[in-house]
Amino acid sequence: LEGGGACFTEASCTKRSKGDLGSSKNWQKTMNCKSQFLLCDEESANPGFNNAHHVYVPYANGDTHRGMRTQASEETWGLYFSGHLNLRTIFNHLEQSYGLLSNSSHILLTGSSAGGIGTLYNVDYLKSIVASENTVVKAAPNAGFFFPGALKSDFPGHPEYPPSNFSCFSQGQHCGFSNFESLVADLWQSYRHPKCVAAHSEETVWYCDSAMTQYAYVESPVYLLENQYDTNQIMTQNGCPKPTPSSPMSSVINAYISMYGEAMRNSTEPQVQAKADQDALFLPSCFQHGVSTTITIGGTQQLTWPEILPDWYWEHGKLTDSYFLVDDCKSPDGLPCNAMAGCQIATGSNSCRAQLEKDGCLSGEKVLERYLLQGPAKAASACIECAQSHRKDLESAGCTVSEVQSLCTSENA
């Protein structure tokens, strides 16, 4: 399932309806599978699933593949939100035209971001319509755990609530959740897990719109891929400003990010452990949206999730010790600490940042030129190249490789 955010205001949804994430008018007829490796036929690119039939579901609803609106109305600004209904139609087409649901022995549903949310909410529905009870249906949602539950210190007695947003947190208040999820669900008429709905009252059924609650009701095996510090959740959805060392609110921003990471760990680790006989978890300490295919987590093998996924799915049993991986790197301030470039926040020591500035690596002429002409990624590369040529200076200032990479990446974002 394709990802691509969501919309819930007239302005954002109307704008979205005019592009590829809201209309199929300009969709390409072909695509390069390398951007979605699980669609590739080559074993080297997609070991474990290269011989499978591959189905790509583009995203044009803005409802995380969950909407069940059958009519466009004034209430929906003349737009349809029918992501779940579209999936039902697609599943029916795959069965009627190709017999895929009745003839498949194994099915994997996956997606990232909005596609990850859609995966978590739709996998049991997919399982319910396959012809044989013996058909294995599993899910691998990437960056779809929206949202974790609040910490006890945030919303005492309400673990189902999402964490407070940044505005509330920065003022020492515990608020921000309101009934936002419920309001969005009303707009989309979102599909909810039937067993979750049955377990909640009319007043609390909106809990089912948060992954913290929804996950417990998913019966199909799930390989949960999630960053501890999801930037979309922290910044886009909850309004946290971009963390920079020079920000006057850096201490509050860092505290919020630290709190959110703890909430994500508390919401995912125990729930996946409770289903350890079938579920798996890959939870890097990374400040990004979407778990990279190249990031590794501790241990002696240093494996990526694409290496673990086939072993878990096909139950080969060779990598069982890696089915539950949570970054155990330690940061004194509770911030992201995975060593992969771009995972950490540029809070770095003042002396390290000052030395990078002195050496012209953060704002030198070459870096600025690349930023203006080629964009942030090339500017970050220029910064790292500069740092390599001033290695002795930076080592004397106490810089680490991961700290330099983080400063170069975040300062040029």
Short mmCIF file of C-alpha atoms in Angstrom, two decimals, residues 40-233:
data_model
loop_
_atom_site.label_atom_id
_atom_site.label_comp_id
_atom_site.label_asym_id
_atom_site.label_seq_id
_atom_site.Cartn_x
_atom_site.Cartn_y
_atom_site.Cartn_z
CA CYS A 40 11.09 -6.71 -7.51
CA ASP A 41 11.38 -10.04 -9.35
CA GLU A 42 15.17 -10.27 -8.93
CA GLU A 43 16.26 -12.47 -6.05
CA SER A 44 19.23 -10.21 -5.31
CA ALA A 45 16.89 -7.26 -4.74
CA ASN A 46 14.01 -9.11 -3.09
CA PRO A 47 15.16 -12.40 -1.53
CA GLY A 48 12.30 -14.44 -0.16
CA PHE A 49 9.55 -12.75 -2.17
CA ASN A 50 10.92 -12.37 -5.71
CA ASN A 51 8.86 -15.33 -6.99
CA ALA A 52 5.58 -14.04 -5.58
CA HIS A 53 2.85 -12.16 -7.40
CA HIS A 54 3.29 -8.47 -6.57
CA VAL A 55 0.45 -5.96 -6.26
CA TYR A 56 1.04 -2.23 -5.81
CA VAL A 57 -1.90 -0.17 -4.52
CA PRO A 58 -1.47 3.57 -5.23
CA TYR A 59 -2.84 6.07 -2.74
CA ALA A 60 -5.47 8.60 -3.79
CA ASN A 61 -7.79 9.00 -0.82
CA GLY A 62 -5.97 10.92 1.88
CA ASP A 63 -7.52 8.61 4.50
CA THR A 64 -4.67 6.15 5.24
CA HIS A 65 -6.53 3.44 3.25
CA ARG A 66 -9.33 3.43 5.82
CA GLY A 67 -12.18 5.57 4.47
CA MET A 68 -15.65 4.19 3.82
CA ARG A 69 -17.44 7.23 2.40
CA THR A 70 -19.75 6.11 -0.40
CA GLN A 71 -20.92 9.58 -1.36
CA ALA A 72 -19.23 12.91 -1.89
CA SER A 73 -21.20 15.60 -0.06
CA GLU A 74 -21.06 19.14 1.23
CA GLU A 75 -19.74 17.69 4.48
CA THR A 76 -16.77 16.21 2.58
CA TRP A 77 -16.31 19.29 0.34
CA GLY A 78 -17.42 17.26 -2.66
CA LEU A 79 -14.68 14.66 -2.16
CA TYR A 80 -14.63 10.91 -1.58
CA PHE A 81 -12.76 9.22 1.27
CA SER A 82 -13.01 5.56 0.35
CA GLY A 83 -9.61 3.96 0.90
CA HIS A 84 -10.90 0.84 2.64
CA LEU A 85 -13.72 0.45 0.11
CA ASN A 86 -11.18 0.75 -2.70
CA LEU A 87 -9.18 -2.06 -1.10
CA ARG A 88 -12.28 -4.24 -0.97
CA THR A 89 -12.82 -3.62 -4.69
CA ILE A 90 -9.17 -4.34 -5.46
CA PHE A 91 -9.23 -7.58 -3.45
CA ASN A 92 -12.40 -8.63 -5.29
CA HIS A 93 -10.80 -7.82 -8.64
CA LEU A 94 -7.70 -9.84 -7.79
CA GLU A 95 -9.88 -12.81 -6.93
CA GLN A 96 -12.34 -12.58 -9.81
CA SER A 97 -9.71 -11.87 -12.46
CA TYR A 98 -6.75 -13.92 -11.21
CA GLY A 99 -7.99 -16.15 -8.39
CA LEU A 100 -5.26 -14.76 -6.14
CA LEU A 101 -7.18 -14.98 -2.89
CA SER A 102 -8.44 -18.52 -3.37
CA ASN A 103 -5.22 -19.91 -4.86
CA SER A 104 -2.59 -18.21 -2.71
CA SER A 105 -0.96 -20.19 0.08
CA HIS A 106 0.84 -17.14 1.49
CA ILE A 107 0.06 -13.40 1.48
CA LEU A 108 2.11 -10.50 2.84
CA LEU A 109 0.45 -7.09 3.22
CA THR A 110 2.84 -4.19 3.66
CA GLY A 111 3.18 -0.45 3.22
CA SER A 112 4.93 2.58 4.65
CA SER A 113 3.60 5.69 6.43
CA ALA A 114 -0.06 6.00 5.41
CA GLY A 115 0.42 2.63 3.75
CA GLY A 116 1.74 1.29 7.05
CA ILE A 117 -1.35 2.54 8.87
CA GLY A 118 -3.53 0.96 6.19
CA THR A 119 -1.64 -2.30 6.56
CA LEU A 120 -2.21 -2.48 10.31
CA TYR A 121 -5.93 -1.72 9.96
CA ASN A 122 -6.72 -3.90 6.95
CA VAL A 123 -4.70 -7.09 7.37
CA ASP A 124 -7.35 -8.91 9.41
CA TYR A 125 -10.02 -7.91 6.90
CA LEU A 126 -7.87 -9.40 4.15
CA LYS A 127 -7.46 -12.58 6.16
CA SER A 128 -11.24 -12.78 6.65
CA ILE A 129 -11.96 -12.94 2.91
CA VAL A 130 -9.37 -15.46 1.75
CA ALA A 131 -10.93 -18.73 0.71
CA SER A 132 -8.86 -21.09 2.85
CA GLU A 133 -8.25 -20.95 6.58
CA ASN A 134 -4.84 -22.45 5.85
CA THR A 135 -3.72 -19.43 3.82
CA VAL A 136 -0.97 -17.63 5.73
CA VAL A 137 -1.63 -13.88 5.91
CA LYS A 138 0.93 -11.65 7.63
CA ALA A 139 1.65 -7.92 7.77
CA ALA A 140 4.76 -5.73 7.80
CA PRO A 141 3.69 -2.11 8.45
CA ASN A 142 6.52 0.42 8.22
CA ALA A 143 6.07 3.74 10.08
CA GLY A 144 2.40 2.99 10.61
CA PHE A 145 2.19 2.98 14.41
CA PHE A 146 0.14 6.19 14.73
CA PHE A 147 0.08 6.84 17.68
CA PRO A 148 1.77 5.51 20.80
CA GLY A 149 -0.02 5.75 24.12
CA ALA A 150 0.70 8.60 26.54
CA LEU A 151 3.06 8.09 29.46
CA LYS A 152 1.58 7.91 32.94
CA SER A 153 3.21 11.24 33.71
CA ASP A 154 1.48 12.74 30.68
CA PHE A 155 -2.10 11.46 30.97
CA PRO A 156 -2.43 9.55 34.27
CA GLY A 157 -5.05 6.84 33.99
CA HIS A 158 -5.45 7.22 30.22
CA PRO A 159 -2.88 5.00 28.45
CA GLU A 160 -5.12 4.97 25.35
CA TYR A 161 -4.65 8.70 24.78
CA PRO A 162 -1.90 9.78 22.39
CA PRO A 163 0.89 11.89 23.93
CA SER A 164 0.25 15.60 24.51
CA ASN A 165 1.12 17.78 21.54
CA PHE A 166 4.12 20.09 21.72
CA SER A 167 2.12 23.24 22.40
CA CYS A 168 0.60 21.70 25.53
CA PHE A 169 3.83 20.01 26.61
CA SER A 170 5.87 23.21 26.32
CA GLN A 171 3.43 24.94 28.69
CA GLY A 172 3.49 22.13 31.21
CA GLN A 173 -0.03 21.04 30.32
CA HIS A 174 -1.43 17.61 29.54
CA CYS A 175 -3.69 18.16 26.58
CA GLY A 176 -3.90 18.26 22.81
CA PHE A 177 -5.53 14.96 22.08
CA SER A 178 -9.12 16.34 22.26
CA ASN A 179 -11.27 14.18 20.01
CA PHE A 180 -9.16 14.91 16.95
CA GLU A 181 -8.85 11.27 15.92
CA SER A 182 -12.61 10.87 16.30
CA LEU A 183 -13.32 13.97 14.22
CA VAL A 184 -11.08 12.73 11.43
CA ALA A 185 -12.66 9.28 11.61
CA ASP A 186 -16.09 10.89 11.24
CA LEU A 187 -14.92 12.74 8.14
CA TRP A 188 -13.48 9.61 6.58
CA GLN A 189 -16.01 7.22 8.16
CA SER A 190 -12.93 5.18 8.96
CA TYR A 191 -12.85 1.42 9.01
CA ARG A 192 -12.17 0.14 12.52
CA HIS A 193 -11.34 -3.34 13.68
CA PRO A 194 -14.71 -4.97 14.50
CA LYS A 195 -13.43 -6.52 17.74
CA CYS A 196 -12.02 -3.21 18.90
CA VAL A 197 -15.34 -1.50 18.21
CA ALA A 198 -17.20 -4.20 20.13
CA ALA A 199 -14.93 -3.73 23.14
CA HIS A 200 -15.51 0.03 23.43
CA SER A 201 -18.43 2.30 24.20
CA GLU A 202 -19.69 5.04 21.91
CA GLU A 203 -17.68 7.54 23.97
CA THR A 204 -14.42 5.60 23.78
CA VAL A 205 -14.59 3.91 20.37
CA TRP A 206 -12.28 6.61 19.01
CA TYR A 207 -9.47 4.85 20.90
CA CYS A 208 -9.61 2.33 18.04
CA ASP A 209 -8.26 5.02 15.71
CA SER A 210 -4.89 4.94 17.48
CA ALA A 211 -2.38 2.13 16.94
CA MET A 212 -1.79 1.87 20.67
CA THR A 213 -5.30 0.41 21.01
CA GLN A 214 -5.79 -1.07 17.54
CA TYR A 215 -2.68 -3.27 17.64
CA ALA A 216 -3.97 -5.40 20.50
CA TYR A 217 -6.91 -6.58 18.36
CA VAL A 218 -4.91 -7.54 15.27
CA GLU A 219 -4.90 -11.33 15.07
CA SER A 220 -2.72 -11.78 11.97
CA PRO A 221 1.05 -12.01 12.59
CA VAL A 222 2.72 -8.59 12.36
CA TYR A 223 6.34 -7.55 11.84
CA LEU A 224 6.22 -4.01 13.26
CA LEU A 225 8.78 -1.61 11.76
CA GLU A 226 8.90 1.73 13.54
CA ASN A 227 11.38 4.40 14.56
CA GLN A 228 11.34 5.32 18.22
CA TYR A 229 11.33 8.99 17.25
CA ASP A 230 9.08 9.31 14.21
CA THR A 231 9.54 12.82 12.80
CA ASN A 232 6.14 12.90 11.14
CA GLN A 233 4.40 12.15 14.42
#
